[in-house]
Coordinates of C-alpha atoms and ligand atoms in Angstrom, one line a residue:
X20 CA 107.2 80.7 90.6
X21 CA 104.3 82.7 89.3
X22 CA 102.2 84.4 91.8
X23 CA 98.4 83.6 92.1
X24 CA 96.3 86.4 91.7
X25 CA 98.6 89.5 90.5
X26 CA 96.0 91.8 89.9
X27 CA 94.7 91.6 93.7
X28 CA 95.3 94.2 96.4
X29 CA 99.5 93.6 97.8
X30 CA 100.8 92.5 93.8
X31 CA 103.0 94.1 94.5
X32 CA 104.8 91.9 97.7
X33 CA 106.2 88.4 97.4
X34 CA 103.6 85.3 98.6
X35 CA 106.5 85.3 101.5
X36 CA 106.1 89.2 102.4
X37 CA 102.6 89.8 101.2
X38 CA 99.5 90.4 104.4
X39 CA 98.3 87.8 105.2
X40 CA 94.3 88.6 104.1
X41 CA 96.0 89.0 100.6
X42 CA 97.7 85.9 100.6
X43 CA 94.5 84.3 101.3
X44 CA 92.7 86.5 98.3
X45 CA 95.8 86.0 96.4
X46 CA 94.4 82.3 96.4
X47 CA 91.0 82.9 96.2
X48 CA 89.4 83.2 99.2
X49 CA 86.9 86.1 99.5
X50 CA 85.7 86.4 102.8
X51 CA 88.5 87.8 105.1
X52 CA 87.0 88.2 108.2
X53 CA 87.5 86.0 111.5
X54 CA 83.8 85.1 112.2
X55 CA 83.2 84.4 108.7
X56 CA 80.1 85.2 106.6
X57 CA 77.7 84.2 108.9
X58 CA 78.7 86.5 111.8
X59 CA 78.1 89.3 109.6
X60 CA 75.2 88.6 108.6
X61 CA 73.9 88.4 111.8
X62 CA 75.7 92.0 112.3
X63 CA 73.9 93.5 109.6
X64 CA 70.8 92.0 110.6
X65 CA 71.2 93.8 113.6
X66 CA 72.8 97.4 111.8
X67 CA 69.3 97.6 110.3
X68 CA 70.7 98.5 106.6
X69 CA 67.5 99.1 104.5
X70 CA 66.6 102.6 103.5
X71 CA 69.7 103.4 105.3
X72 CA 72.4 105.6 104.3
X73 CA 75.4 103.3 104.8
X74 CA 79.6 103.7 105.2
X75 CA 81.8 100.8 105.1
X76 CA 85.4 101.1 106.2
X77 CA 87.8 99.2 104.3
X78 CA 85.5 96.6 101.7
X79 CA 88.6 94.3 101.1
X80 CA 87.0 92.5 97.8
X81 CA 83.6 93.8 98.2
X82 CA 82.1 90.5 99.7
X83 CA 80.0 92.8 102.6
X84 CA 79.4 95.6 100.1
X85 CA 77.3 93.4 97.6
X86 CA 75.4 92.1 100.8
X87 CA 74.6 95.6 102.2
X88 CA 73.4 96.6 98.2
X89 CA 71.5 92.9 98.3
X90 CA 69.5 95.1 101.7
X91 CA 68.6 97.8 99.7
X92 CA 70.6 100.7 101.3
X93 CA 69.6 104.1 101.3
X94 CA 72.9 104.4 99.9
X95 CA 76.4 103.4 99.9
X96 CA 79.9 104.9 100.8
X97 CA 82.7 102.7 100.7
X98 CA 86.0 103.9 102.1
X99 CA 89.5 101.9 101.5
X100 CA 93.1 103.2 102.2
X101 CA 94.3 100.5 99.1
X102 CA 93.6 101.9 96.1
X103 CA 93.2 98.6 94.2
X104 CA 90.5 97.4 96.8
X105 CA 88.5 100.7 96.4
X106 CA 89.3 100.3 92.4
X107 CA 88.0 96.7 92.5
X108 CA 84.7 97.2 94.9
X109 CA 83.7 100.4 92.5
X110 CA 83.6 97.8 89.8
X111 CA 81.7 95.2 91.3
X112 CA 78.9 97.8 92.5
X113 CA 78.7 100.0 89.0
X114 CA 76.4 102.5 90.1
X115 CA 74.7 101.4 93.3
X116 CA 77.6 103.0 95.4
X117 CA 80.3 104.9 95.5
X118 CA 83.7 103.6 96.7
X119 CA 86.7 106.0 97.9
X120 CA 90.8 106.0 98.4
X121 CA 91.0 107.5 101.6
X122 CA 92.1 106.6 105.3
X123 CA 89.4 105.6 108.2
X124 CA 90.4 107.8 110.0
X125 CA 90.1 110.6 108.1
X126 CA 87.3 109.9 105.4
X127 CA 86.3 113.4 104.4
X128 CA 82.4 112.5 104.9
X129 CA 80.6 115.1 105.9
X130 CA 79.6 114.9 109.7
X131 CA 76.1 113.6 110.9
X132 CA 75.9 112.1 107.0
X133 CA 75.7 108.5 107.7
X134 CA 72.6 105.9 109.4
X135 CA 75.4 103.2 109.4
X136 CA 79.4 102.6 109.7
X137 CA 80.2 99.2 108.8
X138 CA 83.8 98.0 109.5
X139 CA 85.4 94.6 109.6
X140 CA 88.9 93.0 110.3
X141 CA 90.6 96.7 110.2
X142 CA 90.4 97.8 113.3
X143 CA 92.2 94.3 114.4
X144 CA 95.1 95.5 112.6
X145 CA 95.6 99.1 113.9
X146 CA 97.4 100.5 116.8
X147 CA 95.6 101.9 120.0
X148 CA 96.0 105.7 118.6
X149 CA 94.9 104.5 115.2
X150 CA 92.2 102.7 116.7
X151 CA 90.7 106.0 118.7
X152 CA 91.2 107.9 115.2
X153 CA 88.8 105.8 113.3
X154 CA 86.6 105.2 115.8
X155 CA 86.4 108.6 116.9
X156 CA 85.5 109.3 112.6
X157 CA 83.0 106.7 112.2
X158 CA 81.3 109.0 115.6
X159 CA 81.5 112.1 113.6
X160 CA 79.8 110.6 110.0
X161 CA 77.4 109.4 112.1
X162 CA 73.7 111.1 113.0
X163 CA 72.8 111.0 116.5
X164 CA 71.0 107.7 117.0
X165 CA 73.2 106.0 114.5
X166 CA 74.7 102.5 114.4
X167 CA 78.4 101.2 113.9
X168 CA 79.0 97.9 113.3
X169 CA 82.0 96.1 113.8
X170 CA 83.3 92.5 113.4
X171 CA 87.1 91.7 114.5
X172 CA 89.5 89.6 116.4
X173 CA 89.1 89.2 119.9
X174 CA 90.6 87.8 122.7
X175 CA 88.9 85.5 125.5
X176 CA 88.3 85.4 128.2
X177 CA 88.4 89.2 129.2
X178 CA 90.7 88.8 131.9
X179 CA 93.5 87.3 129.5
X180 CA 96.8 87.7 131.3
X181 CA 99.1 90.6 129.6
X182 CA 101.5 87.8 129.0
X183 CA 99.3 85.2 126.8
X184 CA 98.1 88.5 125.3
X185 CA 101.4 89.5 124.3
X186 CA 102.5 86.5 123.1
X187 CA 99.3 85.7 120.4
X188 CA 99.9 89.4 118.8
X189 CA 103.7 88.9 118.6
X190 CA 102.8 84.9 117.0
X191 CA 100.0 86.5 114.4
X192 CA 102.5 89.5 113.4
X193 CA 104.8 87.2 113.0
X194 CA 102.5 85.0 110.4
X195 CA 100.3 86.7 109.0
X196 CA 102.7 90.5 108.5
X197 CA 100.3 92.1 109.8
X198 CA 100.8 94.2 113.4
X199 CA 97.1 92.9 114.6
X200 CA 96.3 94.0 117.8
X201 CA 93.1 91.7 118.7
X202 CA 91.3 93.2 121.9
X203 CA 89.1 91.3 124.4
X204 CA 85.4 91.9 124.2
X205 CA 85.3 94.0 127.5
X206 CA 88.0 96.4 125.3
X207 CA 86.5 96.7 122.3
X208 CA 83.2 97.5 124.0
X209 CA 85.0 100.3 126.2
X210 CA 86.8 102.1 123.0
X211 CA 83.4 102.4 121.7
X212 CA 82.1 103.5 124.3
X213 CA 84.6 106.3 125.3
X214 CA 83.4 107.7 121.8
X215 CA 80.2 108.1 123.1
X216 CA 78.6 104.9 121.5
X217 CA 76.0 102.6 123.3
X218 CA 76.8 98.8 122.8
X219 CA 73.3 96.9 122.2
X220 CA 75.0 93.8 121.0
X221 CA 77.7 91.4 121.1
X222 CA 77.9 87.8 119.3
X223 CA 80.6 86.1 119.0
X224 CA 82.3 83.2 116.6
X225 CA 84.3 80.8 116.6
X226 CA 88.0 81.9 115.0
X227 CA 87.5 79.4 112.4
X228 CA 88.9 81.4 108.9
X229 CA 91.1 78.5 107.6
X230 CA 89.2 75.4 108.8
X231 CA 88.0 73.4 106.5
X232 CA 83.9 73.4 107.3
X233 CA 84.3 77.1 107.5
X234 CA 86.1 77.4 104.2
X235 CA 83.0 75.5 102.5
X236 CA 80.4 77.7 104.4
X237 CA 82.2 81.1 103.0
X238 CA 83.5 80.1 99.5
X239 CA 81.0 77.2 98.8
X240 CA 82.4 73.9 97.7
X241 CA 83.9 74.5 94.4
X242 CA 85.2 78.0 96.0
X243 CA 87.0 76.4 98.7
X244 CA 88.2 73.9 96.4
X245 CA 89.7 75.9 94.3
X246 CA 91.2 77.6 97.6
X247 CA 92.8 74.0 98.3
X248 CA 93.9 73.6 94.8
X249 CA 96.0 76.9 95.0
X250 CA 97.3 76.0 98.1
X251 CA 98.8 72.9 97.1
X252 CA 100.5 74.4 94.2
X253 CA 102.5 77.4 95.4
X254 CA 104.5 76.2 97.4
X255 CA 105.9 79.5 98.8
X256 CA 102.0 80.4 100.2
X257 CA 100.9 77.0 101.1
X258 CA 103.9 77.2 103.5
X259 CA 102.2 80.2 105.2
X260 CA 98.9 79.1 105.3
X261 CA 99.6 76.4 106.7
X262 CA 101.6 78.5 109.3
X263 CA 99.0 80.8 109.7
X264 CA 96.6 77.8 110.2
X265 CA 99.2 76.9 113.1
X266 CA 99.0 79.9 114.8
X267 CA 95.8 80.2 114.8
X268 CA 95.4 76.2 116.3
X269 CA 97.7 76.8 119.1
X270 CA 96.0 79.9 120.1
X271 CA 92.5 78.6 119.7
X272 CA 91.4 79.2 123.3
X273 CA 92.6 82.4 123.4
X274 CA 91.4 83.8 119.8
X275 CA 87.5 84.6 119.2
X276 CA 85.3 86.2 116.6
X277 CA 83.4 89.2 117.9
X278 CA 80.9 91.6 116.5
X279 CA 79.5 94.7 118.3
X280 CA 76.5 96.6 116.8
X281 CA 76.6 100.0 119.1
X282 CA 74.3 103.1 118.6
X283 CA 75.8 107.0 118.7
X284 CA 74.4 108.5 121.9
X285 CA 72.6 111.8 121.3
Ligands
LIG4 C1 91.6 92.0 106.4 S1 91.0 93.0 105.1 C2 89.3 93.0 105.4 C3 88.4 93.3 104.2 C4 86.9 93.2 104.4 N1 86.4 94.2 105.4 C5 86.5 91.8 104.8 O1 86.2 91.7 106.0 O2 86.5 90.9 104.0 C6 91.5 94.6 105.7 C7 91.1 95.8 104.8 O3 91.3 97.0 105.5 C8 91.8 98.0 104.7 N2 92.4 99.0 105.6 C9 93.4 98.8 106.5 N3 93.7 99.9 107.2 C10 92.8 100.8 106.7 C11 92.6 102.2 107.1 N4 93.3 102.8 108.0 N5 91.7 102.9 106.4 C12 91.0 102.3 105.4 N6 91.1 101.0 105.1 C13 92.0 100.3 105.7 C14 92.8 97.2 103.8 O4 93.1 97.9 102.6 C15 91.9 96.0 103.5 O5 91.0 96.2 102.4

């Protein structure tokens, strides 16, 4: 069966093999994020973006980056490790940014050059040294006084048992091919701040990405239409959405939406 959306990010892995946030863009979603659109808006209504000079860690399809341009940046950095995501979002922005190939972790900004780090659903999917490594970059691009963002998976309530922990990241690597390590709010808010960051604030959202009112709210109707429509005719992803959708049910009261808006100290 033909693939949907060969010239996407992952072409390159079956709809059985591919990650699971380019399955989902395979079929046309856009927003890839667990708390949706709206939760980052709210976080980038807290980042403060205009007249800002902004970074974004990994821009996916460049649904964020047109909303930090829409804010009138000071200027914009993107930084993707795929080379067909950072090919795709320097298209969409033309000249109102700049979009590089590079690792998080090691973006080869120059230090103290950034007002704002913007990073969603990557750290989720990251080991605990990899983790440390970006975090500990996005506090070197950063001036003193400057803000990182973040939106990603968390785990609730923070005193989660190691064994209901264990279990959800062994059920989503298992889905969505990805090795996502979600974190409870209390741990996210400590590796921030053990890289000398200041958490000012937390909001949270529902983990809602394949439900169907969320779907409208981040693709619009005819976008999560066409979502639907795609699902129902390849057969070999609808199978693992609708696993993914699963996993994500039967963990609902464990799986959360979180985004953190922290300042460098300094
Ligand atoms: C789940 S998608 C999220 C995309 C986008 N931020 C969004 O929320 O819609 C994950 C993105 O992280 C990128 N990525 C993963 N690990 C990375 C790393 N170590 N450095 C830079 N980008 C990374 C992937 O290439 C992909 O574009």
């Amino acid at each position: 069966m033909k693939q949907a959306g060969s010239d996407l990010p992952g072409s390159e892995r079956s709809d059985e093999q591919v990650q699971g946030h380019w399955l989902l863009a395979r079929l046309g979603k856009k927003v890839l994020r667990p708390g949706g659109a709206e939760l980052t808006r709210r976080m980038l209504d807290r980042a403060g973006i205009g007249g800002s000079e902004v970074v974004e860690l990994a821009p996916g399809l460049g649904r964020t980056a047109q909303e930090i341009i829409e804010r009138a940046p000071g200027g914009y950095v993107g930084v993707d490790s795929d080379a067909g995501a950072a090919a795709r979002v320097q298209e969409i922005l033309g000249e109102r940014g700049t979009v590089r190939t590079a690792d998080a972790a090691e973006t080869g900004l120059a230090s103290g050059s950034a007002d704002v780090v913007i990073g969603e659903a990557m750290l989720t999917m990251q080991g605990d040294r990899a983790k440390a490594a970006i975090v500990a970059e996005a506090a070197r691009i950063l001036r003193p006084g400057g803000r990182y963002a973040i939106h990603e998976l968390g785990l609730t309530p923070d005193g989660v048992g190691d064994e209901i922990k264990t279990e959800v990241r062994q059920a989503l690597a298992r889905s969505i091919r990805v090795n996502a390590r979600p974190q409870t709010i209390e741990e996210w808010r400590a590796l921030l701040e053990a890289h000398g960051f200041t958490v000012e604030h937390v909001e949270t959202a529902p983990m809602a990405l394949l439900k169907a009112g969320r779907l409208v709210a981040d693709e619009g109707l005819g976008g999560a239409l066409r979502f639907g429509k795609n699902v129902l005719t390849h057969s070999n992803a609808r199978s693992r959405v609708l696993d993914m959708r699963r996993v994500f049910r039967k963990h609902r009261k464990s799986l959360i939406a979180v985004a953190l808006v922290a300042r460098k100290d300094g």
